[in-house]
mmCIF file of N, CA and C in Angstrom:
data_model
loop_
_atom_site.group_PDB
_atom_site.id
_atom_site.type_symbol
_atom_site.label_atom_id
_atom_site.label_comp_id
_atom_site.label_asym_id
_atom_site.label_seq_id
_atom_site.Cartn_x
_atom_site.Cartn_y
_atom_site.Cartn_z
ATOM 1 N N MET A 12 -58.890 61.116 22.150
ATOM 2 C CA MET A 12 -57.773 59.818 22.580
ATOM 3 C C MET A 12 -56.859 59.013 21.086
ATOM 4 N N LYS A 13 -57.630 58.535 20.322
ATOM 5 C CA LYS A 13 -57.360 57.932 19.126
ATOM 6 C C LYS A 13 -56.421 58.544 18.138
ATOM 7 N N LYS A 14 -56.466 60.115 18.432
ATOM 8 C CA LYS A 14 -55.494 61.053 17.679
ATOM 9 C C LYS A 14 -54.140 60.994 18.607
ATOM 10 N N LEU A 15 -54.098 61.046 19.573
ATOM 11 C CA LEU A 15 -53.136 60.983 20.495
ATOM 12 C C LEU A 15 -52.382 59.571 20.337
ATOM 13 N N LYS A 16 -53.091 58.310 20.430
ATOM 14 C CA LYS A 16 -52.431 57.184 20.390
ATOM 15 C C LYS A 16 -52.032 57.124 18.740
ATOM 16 N N LYS A 17 -52.083 57.688 17.765
ATOM 17 C CA LYS A 17 -51.796 57.713 16.197
ATOM 18 C C LYS A 17 -50.518 58.588 16.274
ATOM 19 N N LYS A 18 -50.471 59.338 17.096
ATOM 20 C CA LYS A 18 -49.444 60.530 17.084
ATOM 21 C C LYS A 18 -48.473 59.835 17.663
ATOM 22 N N ILE A 19 -48.683 59.343 18.931
ATOM 23 C CA ILE A 19 -47.355 58.366 19.663
ATOM 24 C C ILE A 19 -46.888 57.211 19.206
ATOM 25 N N PHE A 20 -47.947 56.753 18.228
ATOM 26 C CA PHE A 20 -47.571 55.549 16.958
ATOM 27 C C PHE A 20 -46.559 56.244 15.822
ATOM 28 N N LEU A 21 -46.881 57.213 15.405
ATOM 29 C CA LEU A 21 -46.387 57.650 14.416
ATOM 30 C C LEU A 21 -44.484 58.155 14.736
ATOM 31 N N ILE A 22 -44.656 59.014 16.033
ATOM 32 C CA ILE A 22 -43.676 59.107 16.475
ATOM 33 C C ILE A 22 -42.591 58.017 17.125
ATOM 34 N N LYS A 23 -43.108 56.922 17.465
ATOM 35 C CA LYS A 23 -42.299 55.753 17.797
ATOM 36 C C LYS A 23 -41.633 55.076 16.547
ATOM 37 N N ALA A 24 -42.537 55.294 15.758
ATOM 38 C CA ALA A 24 -42.133 54.786 14.068
ATOM 39 C C ALA A 24 -41.187 55.443 13.456
ATOM 40 N N LYS A 25 -41.041 56.717 13.449
ATOM 41 C CA LYS A 25 -40.070 57.613 13.206
ATOM 42 C C LYS A 25 -38.951 57.544 14.109
ATOM 43 N N ILE A 26 -38.867 57.300 15.328
ATOM 44 C CA ILE A 26 -37.598 57.385 15.987
ATOM 45 C C ILE A 26 -37.174 56.077 15.466
ATOM 46 N N PHE A 27 -37.885 54.763 15.620
ATOM 47 C CA PHE A 27 -37.368 53.655 14.812
ATOM 48 C C PHE A 27 -36.645 53.439 13.753
ATOM 49 N N LEU A 28 -37.037 54.310 12.683
ATOM 50 C CA LEU A 28 -36.732 54.493 11.354
ATOM 51 C C LEU A 28 -35.420 55.600 11.254
ATOM 52 N N LEU A 29 -35.373 56.256 12.152
ATOM 53 C CA LEU A 29 -34.361 57.405 12.215
ATOM 54 C C LEU A 29 -32.740 56.678 12.744
ATOM 55 N N PHE A 30 -33.399 55.981 13.930
ATOM 56 C CA PHE A 30 -32.058 55.864 14.681
ATOM 57 C C PHE A 30 -31.764 54.139 14.540
ATOM 58 N N VAL A 31 -32.846 53.529 15.072
ATOM 59 C CA VAL A 31 -32.394 51.969 15.366
ATOM 60 C C VAL A 31 -32.292 51.333 14.032
ATOM 61 N N LEU A 32 -33.337 51.149 13.050
ATOM 62 C CA LEU A 32 -32.899 50.683 11.958
ATOM 63 C C LEU A 32 -32.001 50.795 11.422
ATOM 64 N N PRO A 33 -31.122 52.047 11.178
ATOM 65 C CA PRO A 33 -29.825 52.662 10.606
ATOM 66 C C PRO A 33 -28.696 51.766 11.252
ATOM 67 N N PHE A 34 -28.671 51.934 12.844
ATOM 68 C CA PHE A 34 -27.694 51.290 13.388
ATOM 69 C C PHE A 34 -27.617 49.840 13.313
ATOM 70 N N ALA A 35 -28.748 49.401 13.502
ATOM 71 C CA ALA A 35 -28.904 47.861 13.002
ATOM 72 C C ALA A 35 -28.429 47.489 11.596
ATOM 73 N N ILE A 36 -28.658 48.315 10.816
ATOM 74 C CA ILE A 36 -28.323 48.180 9.521
ATOM 75 C C ILE A 36 -26.472 48.305 9.262
ATOM 76 N N VAL A 37 -26.297 49.312 10.054
ATOM 77 C CA VAL A 37 -24.721 49.629 9.722
ATOM 78 C C VAL A 37 -24.153 48.206 10.953
ATOM 79 N N LEU A 38 -24.265 48.099 12.109
ATOM 80 C CA LEU A 38 -23.727 46.643 12.561
ATOM 81 C C LEU A 38 -23.980 45.640 11.764
ATOM 82 N N LEU A 39 -24.851 45.287 10.802
ATOM 83 C CA LEU A 39 -24.487 44.198 10.180
ATOM 84 C C LEU A 39 -23.668 44.100 9.027
ATOM 85 N N ALA A 40 -23.662 45.691 8.189
ATOM 86 C CA ALA A 40 -22.635 45.555 7.135
ATOM 87 C C ALA A 40 -21.482 45.466 7.832
ATOM 88 N N ILE A 41 -20.759 45.823 9.046
ATOM 89 C CA ILE A 41 -19.728 45.870 9.673
ATOM 90 C C ILE A 41 -19.221 44.547 9.769
ATOM 91 N N LYS A 42 -20.483 43.408 10.307
ATOM 92 C CA LYS A 42 -20.176 42.143 10.828
ATOM 93 C C LYS A 42 -19.853 41.223 9.661
ATOM 94 N N THR A 43 -20.807 41.925 8.322
ATOM 95 C CA THR A 43 -20.692 41.234 6.880
ATOM 96 C C THR A 43 -19.184 41.410 6.230
ATOM 97 N N LEU A 44 -18.769 42.662 6.546
ATOM 98 C CA LEU A 44 -17.373 42.934 6.009
ATOM 99 C C LEU A 44 -16.469 42.279 6.881
ATOM 100 N N GLU A 45 -16.167 41.655 8.020
ATOM 101 C CA GLU A 45 -15.360 41.354 8.558
ATOM 102 C C GLU A 45 -15.290 39.886 8.528
ATOM 103 N N THR A 46 -16.429 39.274 8.104
ATOM 104 C CA THR A 46 -16.637 38.099 7.566
ATOM 105 C C THR A 46 -15.690 37.858 6.263
ATOM 106 N N PHE A 47 -16.388 38.457 5.687
ATOM 107 C CA PHE A 47 -15.610 38.825 4.148
ATOM 108 C C PHE A 47 -13.964 39.167 3.979
ATOM 109 N N LEU A 48 -13.754 39.834 4.873
ATOM 110 C CA LEU A 48 -12.364 40.049 4.869
ATOM 111 C C LEU A 48 -11.472 38.637 5.620
ATOM 112 N N ARG A 49 -11.926 38.534 6.456
ATOM 113 C CA ARG A 49 -11.275 37.011 7.432
ATOM 114 C C ARG A 49 -11.357 36.070 6.066
ATOM 115 N N GLN A 50 -12.380 35.511 5.559
ATOM 116 C CA GLN A 50 -12.332 34.592 4.224
ATOM 117 C C GLN A 50 -11.785 34.740 3.269
ATOM 118 N N ASN A 51 -11.106 36.137 2.730
ATOM 119 C CA ASN A 51 -10.416 36.310 1.898
ATOM 120 C C ASN A 51 -8.950 36.291 2.369
ATOM 121 N N LEU A 52 -8.472 36.827 3.774
ATOM 122 C CA LEU A 52 -7.590 36.517 4.282
ATOM 123 C C LEU A 52 -6.985 35.236 4.290
ATOM 124 N N ARG A 53 -7.786 34.352 4.885
ATOM 125 C CA ARG A 53 -7.596 32.760 4.811
ATOM 126 C C ARG A 53 -7.117 32.259 3.565
ATOM 127 N N GLN A 54 -8.049 32.654 2.577
ATOM 128 C CA GLN A 54 -7.961 32.223 1.281
ATOM 129 C C GLN A 54 -6.478 32.546 0.996
ATOM 130 N N ALA A 55 -6.183 33.771 0.851
ATOM 131 C CA ALA A 55 -4.874 34.238 0.404
ATOM 132 C C ALA A 55 -3.347 33.781 1.128
ATOM 133 N N ALA A 56 -3.842 33.243 2.197
ATOM 134 C CA ALA A 56 -2.934 33.003 3.159
ATOM 135 C C ALA A 56 -2.557 31.314 2.741
ATOM 136 N N SER A 57 -3.968 30.390 2.429
ATOM 137 C CA SER A 57 -3.729 29.148 2.147
ATOM 138 C C SER A 57 -2.900 28.982 0.807
ATOM 139 N N SER A 58 -3.693 30.176 -0.151
ATOM 140 C CA SER A 58 -3.017 30.025 -1.696
ATOM 141 C C SER A 58 -1.561 30.317 -1.783
ATOM 142 N N MET A 59 -0.618 30.866 -0.638
ATOM 143 C CA MET A 59 0.809 30.860 -0.507
ATOM 144 C C MET A 59 1.610 29.825 -0.718
ATOM 145 N N PRO A 60 2.465 29.719 -1.243
ATOM 146 C CA PRO A 60 3.390 28.492 -1.298
ATOM 147 C C PRO A 60 3.967 28.370 0.183
ATOM 148 N N HIS A 61 4.540 27.359 0.938
ATOM 149 C CA HIS A 61 4.705 27.672 2.346
ATOM 150 C C HIS A 61 6.467 27.062 1.953
ATOM 151 N N GLU A 62 7.222 27.762 2.286
ATOM 152 C CA GLU A 62 8.591 27.676 2.144
ATOM 153 C C GLU A 62 9.158 26.815 3.293
ATOM 154 N N ARG A 63 9.515 25.523 3.051
ATOM 155 C CA ARG A 63 10.304 24.795 4.165
ATOM 156 C C ARG A 63 11.619 25.455 4.619
ATOM 157 N N PRO A 64 12.022 25.311 5.378
ATOM 158 C CA PRO A 64 13.154 25.667 6.236
ATOM 159 C C PRO A 64 13.900 24.427 5.610
ATOM 160 N N ASP A 65 15.485 25.009 5.641
ATOM 161 C CA ASP A 65 16.644 23.656 5.320
ATOM 162 C C ASP A 65 16.463 22.606 6.718
ATOM 163 N N ILE A 66 16.511 21.655 6.256
ATOM 164 C CA ILE A 66 16.374 20.538 7.004
ATOM 165 C C ILE A 66 17.757 20.039 7.051
ATOM 166 N N ARG A 67 18.204 19.908 8.506
ATOM 167 C CA ARG A 67 19.821 19.300 8.710
ATOM 168 C C ARG A 67 19.338 18.269 9.494
ATOM 169 N N PRO A 68 20.198 17.158 9.297
ATOM 170 C CA PRO A 68 19.998 16.095 10.252
ATOM 171 C C PRO A 68 20.615 16.478 11.892
ATOM 172 N N VAL A 69 20.099 15.953 13.026
ATOM 173 C CA VAL A 69 20.213 16.304 13.965
ATOM 174 C C VAL A 69 21.234 15.401 14.634
ATOM 175 N N SER A 70 22.193 15.859 15.418
ATOM 176 C CA SER A 70 23.314 15.526 15.757
ATOM 177 C C SER A 70 23.193 15.297 17.248
ATOM 178 N N GLN A 71 23.281 14.066 17.958
ATOM 179 C CA GLN A 71 23.028 14.344 19.279
ATOM 180 C C GLN A 71 24.537 14.182 20.148
ATOM 181 N N THR A 72 24.996 15.309 21.015
ATOM 182 C CA THR A 72 26.116 14.948 21.606
ATOM 183 C C THR A 72 25.948 15.295 23.059
ATOM 184 N N SER A 73 26.637 14.472 24.176
ATOM 185 C CA SER A 73 26.541 14.235 25.491
ATOM 186 C C SER A 73 27.782 14.993 26.272
ATOM 187 N N PHE A 74 27.401 15.966 26.893
ATOM 188 C CA PHE A 74 28.932 16.532 27.626
ATOM 189 C C PHE A 74 28.540 16.482 28.882
ATOM 190 N N HIS A 75 29.423 16.663 29.644
ATOM 191 C CA HIS A 75 29.346 16.914 31.348
ATOM 192 C C HIS A 75 29.434 18.015 31.677
ATOM 193 N N PRO A 76 27.909 17.916 32.389
ATOM 194 C CA PRO A 76 28.220 19.466 33.288
ATOM 195 C C PRO A 76 29.211 20.192 34.106
ATOM 196 N N GLU A 77 29.183 21.468 33.670
ATOM 197 C CA GLU A 77 30.481 22.261 34.550
ATOM 198 C C GLU A 77 30.122 22.383 36.073
ATOM 199 N N ILE A 78 30.707 22.043 37.002
ATOM 200 C CA ILE A 78 30.320 22.454 38.227
ATOM 201 C C ILE A 78 30.953 23.873 38.791
ATOM 202 N N VAL A 79 29.671 24.855 39.146
ATOM 203 C CA VAL A 79 30.196 26.087 39.441
ATOM 204 C C VAL A 79 30.263 26.205 41.197
ATOM 205 N N PRO A 80 31.083 26.862 41.553
ATOM 206 C CA PRO A 80 31.311 26.651 43.064
ATOM 207 C C PRO A 80 30.547 28.088 43.538
ATOM 208 N N ALA A 81 29.809 27.804 44.460
ATOM 209 C CA ALA A 81 28.662 28.985 45.223
ATOM 210 C C ALA A 81 29.407 30.045 45.493
ATOM 211 N N ARG A 82 29.425 31.249 45.274
ATOM 212 C CA ARG A 82 30.370 32.664 46.159
ATOM 213 C C ARG A 82 29.278 33.490 46.789
ATOM 214 N N PRO A 83 29.793 34.133 48.049
ATOM 215 C CA PRO A 83 29.090 34.815 48.642
ATOM 216 C C PRO A 83 28.771 35.990 47.848
ATOM 217 N N VAL A 84 27.564 36.775 48.258
ATOM 218 C CA VAL A 84 27.279 37.947 47.533
ATOM 219 C C VAL A 84 27.634 38.899 48.477
ATOM 220 N N SER A 85 28.725 39.971 48.103
ATOM 221 C CA SER A 85 28.267 41.098 49.076
ATOM 222 C C SER A 85 27.831 42.354 48.786
ATOM 223 N N LEU A 86 27.705 43.049 49.746
ATOM 224 C CA LEU A 86 26.395 44.253 49.484
ATOM 225 C C LEU A 86 27.153 45.553 49.710
ATOM 226 N N LYS A 87 28.312 45.469 48.857
ATOM 227 C CA LYS A 87 29.181 47.199 49.013
ATOM 228 C C LYS A 87 28.435 47.836 48.352
#
């Protein structure tokens, strides 16, 4: 009975080491890489000089709205 329990434990340990642990390591590496790239992108974007568009004075003009008569729609 002890040999069977030990054998089952070793099989579980092998499965954990072969599948679960590498999967967790890959996920952690992907998340770390995403964070690193996001930080580098933000840093690069903030270090770029911002170009201001041409600033022109705003002039407000008022005009009278044009009245458009309603026309019936023909379905030909």
